[in-house]
């Protein structure tokens, strides 16, 4: 075990991929995105805008996060290899809670309901994952699979659902009468919090 950050302000929501760790950092009075290279032991500040950037997710050379610089939450992307930043979403409503795997970004789109969207970095195409009813929250992606928590079975009975991006098929993962929330996915495995 070793400490990565030593600043007296808060550092939250870390994520890791390969030799890189990313997090949201409050040392400048609001949240910025930082990155740390485990090989060189060098820390870098990724965002410098005066608004808040939070909830980063990293995979290989890409970092995504939710960003409030336009007075509404949007999704931004940073390419570590080219040191370039790109705005991914600019819809009406809020785009939050991004996760990334390969060239695919998933996020929560909030307008009249909460929906899950998928953005393809290579094509620039943004697609809504179809859902019959209810609200979908906290997406996670790994390869062809997207998972999320879903309230279609009742406001006090959130379940975990999965969607196959290659076939377009959805499956319900949990069917317990309690709450299953905050799923995370890696490969073919899903973990979540149950209450």
Coordinates of C-alpha atoms in Angstrom, one line a residue:
X1 CA 0.0 0.0 0.0
X2 CA 1.2 3.5 -0.7
X3 CA -0.3 7.0 -0.6
X4 CA -0.8 8.6 -4.0
X5 CA -1.9 12.1 -3.0
X6 CA -0.7 14.2 0.0
X7 CA -2.6 17.5 -0.5
X8 CA -4.7 18.5 2.5
X9 CA -7.9 19.0 0.4
X10 CA -10.2 16.1 -0.6
X11 CA -9.4 13.7 -3.4
X12 CA -12.4 11.5 -4.4
X13 CA -13.8 9.0 -6.9
X14 CA -10.6 7.3 -8.0
X15 CA -10.4 5.0 -11.0
X16 CA -7.5 3.1 -12.5
X17 CA -6.4 1.6 -15.8
X18 CA -3.0 0.2 -16.6
X19 CA -0.4 2.5 -15.2
X20 CA -2.7 5.5 -14.7
X21 CA -4.9 6.6 -11.8
X22 CA -7.4 9.4 -12.1
X23 CA -9.6 11.2 -9.5
X24 CA -11.5 14.4 -8.7
X25 CA -9.4 16.8 -6.7
X26 CA -10.6 19.8 -4.5
X27 CA -7.2 21.5 -3.8
X28 CA -8.2 24.5 -6.1
X29 CA -11.5 25.2 -4.3
X30 CA -13.6 23.2 -6.7
X31 CA -13.3 19.7 -8.2
X32 CA -10.7 19.2 -11.0
X33 CA -9.6 16.0 -12.7
X34 CA -6.1 14.8 -12.0
X35 CA -4.0 11.9 -13.2
X36 CA -1.1 10.0 -11.7
X37 CA 1.4 7.8 -13.6
X38 CA 2.5 4.8 -11.6
X39 CA 5.6 4.3 -13.7
X40 CA 7.0 7.9 -13.6
X41 CA 5.3 8.8 -10.2
X42 CA 4.2 12.1 -11.9
X43 CA 0.9 13.8 -11.1
X44 CA -0.8 16.0 -13.7
X45 CA -3.9 18.3 -13.6
X46 CA -6.2 17.5 -16.5
X47 CA -8.9 20.2 -16.1
X48 CA -8.4 23.9 -15.2
X49 CA -11.9 25.4 -15.9
X50 CA -13.3 27.4 -13.0
X51 CA -16.4 25.2 -12.8
X52 CA -16.6 21.6 -11.4
X53 CA -15.4 18.4 -13.1
X54 CA -16.1 15.2 -11.3
X55 CA -16.6 11.4 -11.4
X56 CA -13.8 10.4 -13.8
X57 CA -13.6 7.1 -15.5
X58 CA -10.4 5.8 -17.3
X59 CA -9.7 3.1 -19.8
X60 CA -6.3 2.8 -21.6
X61 CA -5.6 6.4 -22.9
X62 CA -9.0 7.9 -22.4
X63 CA -10.5 9.7 -19.4
X64 CA -14.1 10.8 -19.3
X65 CA -15.9 12.8 -16.6
X66 CA -19.0 14.9 -15.9
X67 CA -18.4 18.7 -16.4
X68 CA -20.4 21.7 -15.3
X69 CA -18.5 24.4 -17.2
X70 CA -21.6 25.2 -19.4
X71 CA -23.9 25.6 -16.4
X72 CA -25.3 22.1 -17.2
X73 CA -23.6 18.8 -16.7
X74 CA -22.0 17.4 -19.9
X75 CA -19.6 14.6 -20.6
X76 CA -16.0 15.4 -21.6
X77 CA -13.2 13.2 -22.9
X78 CA -9.4 13.5 -22.5
X79 CA -6.9 11.6 -24.7
X80 CA -3.8 11.0 -22.6
X81 CA -1.7 10.2 -25.7
X82 CA -2.4 13.4 -27.5
X83 CA -3.2 15.6 -24.4
X84 CA -6.4 16.8 -26.1
X85 CA -9.8 17.4 -24.6
X86 CA -13.2 17.0 -26.3
X87 CA -16.8 17.7 -25.3
X88 CA -18.9 14.6 -25.9
X89 CA -22.4 15.8 -25.1
X90 CA -24.4 19.1 -25.3
X91 CA -28.0 18.0 -25.0
X92 CA -30.8 19.8 -23.1
X93 CA -30.9 18.2 -19.7
X94 CA -28.1 16.7 -17.7
X95 CA -25.5 14.1 -18.7
X96 CA -23.8 12.5 -15.7
X97 CA -22.1 9.4 -14.3
X98 CA -19.9 8.4 -17.3
X99 CA -18.1 5.1 -17.6
X100 CA -15.8 4.0 -20.4
X101 CA -14.6 0.8 -22.0
X102 CA -12.6 0.8 -25.2
X103 CA -14.2 3.2 -27.6
X104 CA -17.6 3.2 -25.9
X105 CA -18.8 5.7 -23.2
X106 CA -22.0 5.1 -21.2
X107 CA -23.7 7.8 -19.2
X108 CA -26.9 8.8 -17.5
X109 CA -29.1 11.3 -19.5
X110 CA -31.5 13.1 -17.2
X111 CA -34.4 15.0 -18.7
X112 CA -38.0 14.0 -17.8
X113 CA -36.6 10.6 -16.9
X114 CA -33.2 9.0 -16.3
X115 CA -32.0 7.0 -19.3
X116 CA -28.7 5.3 -20.3
X117 CA -26.9 6.5 -23.5
X118 CA -23.9 5.0 -25.3
X119 CA -21.5 7.2 -27.2
X120 CA -19.1 5.6 -29.7
X121 CA -15.8 7.6 -29.8
X122 CA -14.8 6.2 -33.2
X123 CA -18.0 7.1 -35.0
X124 CA -19.4 10.0 -32.9
X125 CA -22.8 8.3 -32.7
X126 CA -24.8 8.6 -29.6
X127 CA -27.5 6.0 -28.9
X128 CA -30.1 5.6 -26.2
X129 CA -30.4 2.1 -24.7
X130 CA -34.1 1.2 -25.0
X131 CA -36.0 0.6 -21.8
X132 CA -39.8 0.1 -21.4
X133 CA -40.5 2.1 -18.3
X134 CA -39.0 3.7 -15.2
X135 CA -35.6 5.3 -14.6
X136 CA -32.1 3.9 -15.2
X137 CA -29.1 5.0 -13.1
X138 CA -25.4 4.5 -12.6
X139 CA -24.3 2.7 -15.8
X140 CA -21.2 0.6 -16.0
X141 CA -19.6 -0.8 -19.2
X142 CA -17.2 -3.6 -20.0
X143 CA -16.7 -4.7 -23.6
X144 CA -20.1 -5.4 -25.2
X145 CA -22.0 -5.3 -21.8
X146 CA -23.7 -2.4 -20.2
X147 CA -25.3 -2.7 -16.7
X148 CA -27.3 -0.3 -14.6
X149 CA -29.7 0.0 -11.6
X150 CA -33.4 0.3 -12.6
X151 CA -36.6 1.3 -10.8
X152 CA -39.1 -0.2 -13.3
X153 CA -40.2 -2.8 -10.6
X154 CA -40.8 -0.1 -8.0
X155 CA -39.2 2.9 -6.3
X156 CA -38.1 0.7 -3.3
X157 CA -37.1 -2.3 -5.5
X158 CA -34.2 -1.2 -7.7
X159 CA -32.8 -4.1 -9.8
X160 CA -29.7 -4.6 -11.9
X161 CA -30.2 -4.9 -15.6
X162 CA -27.7 -5.7 -18.4
X163 CA -27.7 -4.9 -22.1
X164 CA -25.7 -6.6 -24.9
X165 CA -24.5 -4.0 -27.4
X166 CA -23.9 -6.5 -30.1
X167 CA -27.4 -8.2 -30.0
X168 CA -29.6 -5.5 -28.5
X169 CA -30.9 -7.9 -25.9
X170 CA -31.6 -6.9 -22.3
X171 CA -31.6 -9.2 -19.3
X172 CA -32.6 -8.7 -15.7
X173 CA -29.7 -9.7 -13.4
X174 CA -31.4 -9.4 -10.0
X175 CA -34.9 -10.1 -8.9
X176 CA -34.8 -9.6 -5.1
X177 CA -37.5 -7.5 -3.4
X178 CA -34.9 -5.3 -1.8
X179 CA -32.6 -2.7 -3.4
X180 CA -29.7 -3.6 -5.7
X181 CA -27.6 -0.5 -6.7
X182 CA -24.3 0.9 -7.9
X183 CA -23.3 -1.9 -10.3
X184 CA -19.7 -2.3 -11.6
X185 CA -18.7 -4.5 -14.4
X186 CA -15.5 -6.2 -15.5
X187 CA -15.4 -8.8 -18.2
X188 CA -18.5 -11.0 -17.7
X189 CA -18.7 -10.3 -14.0
X190 CA -21.0 -7.8 -12.3
X191 CA -20.9 -6.6 -8.7
X192 CA -23.4 -4.4 -6.9
X193 CA -24.5 -3.1 -3.5
X194 CA -27.6 -4.9 -2.0
X195 CA -29.7 -3.5 0.8

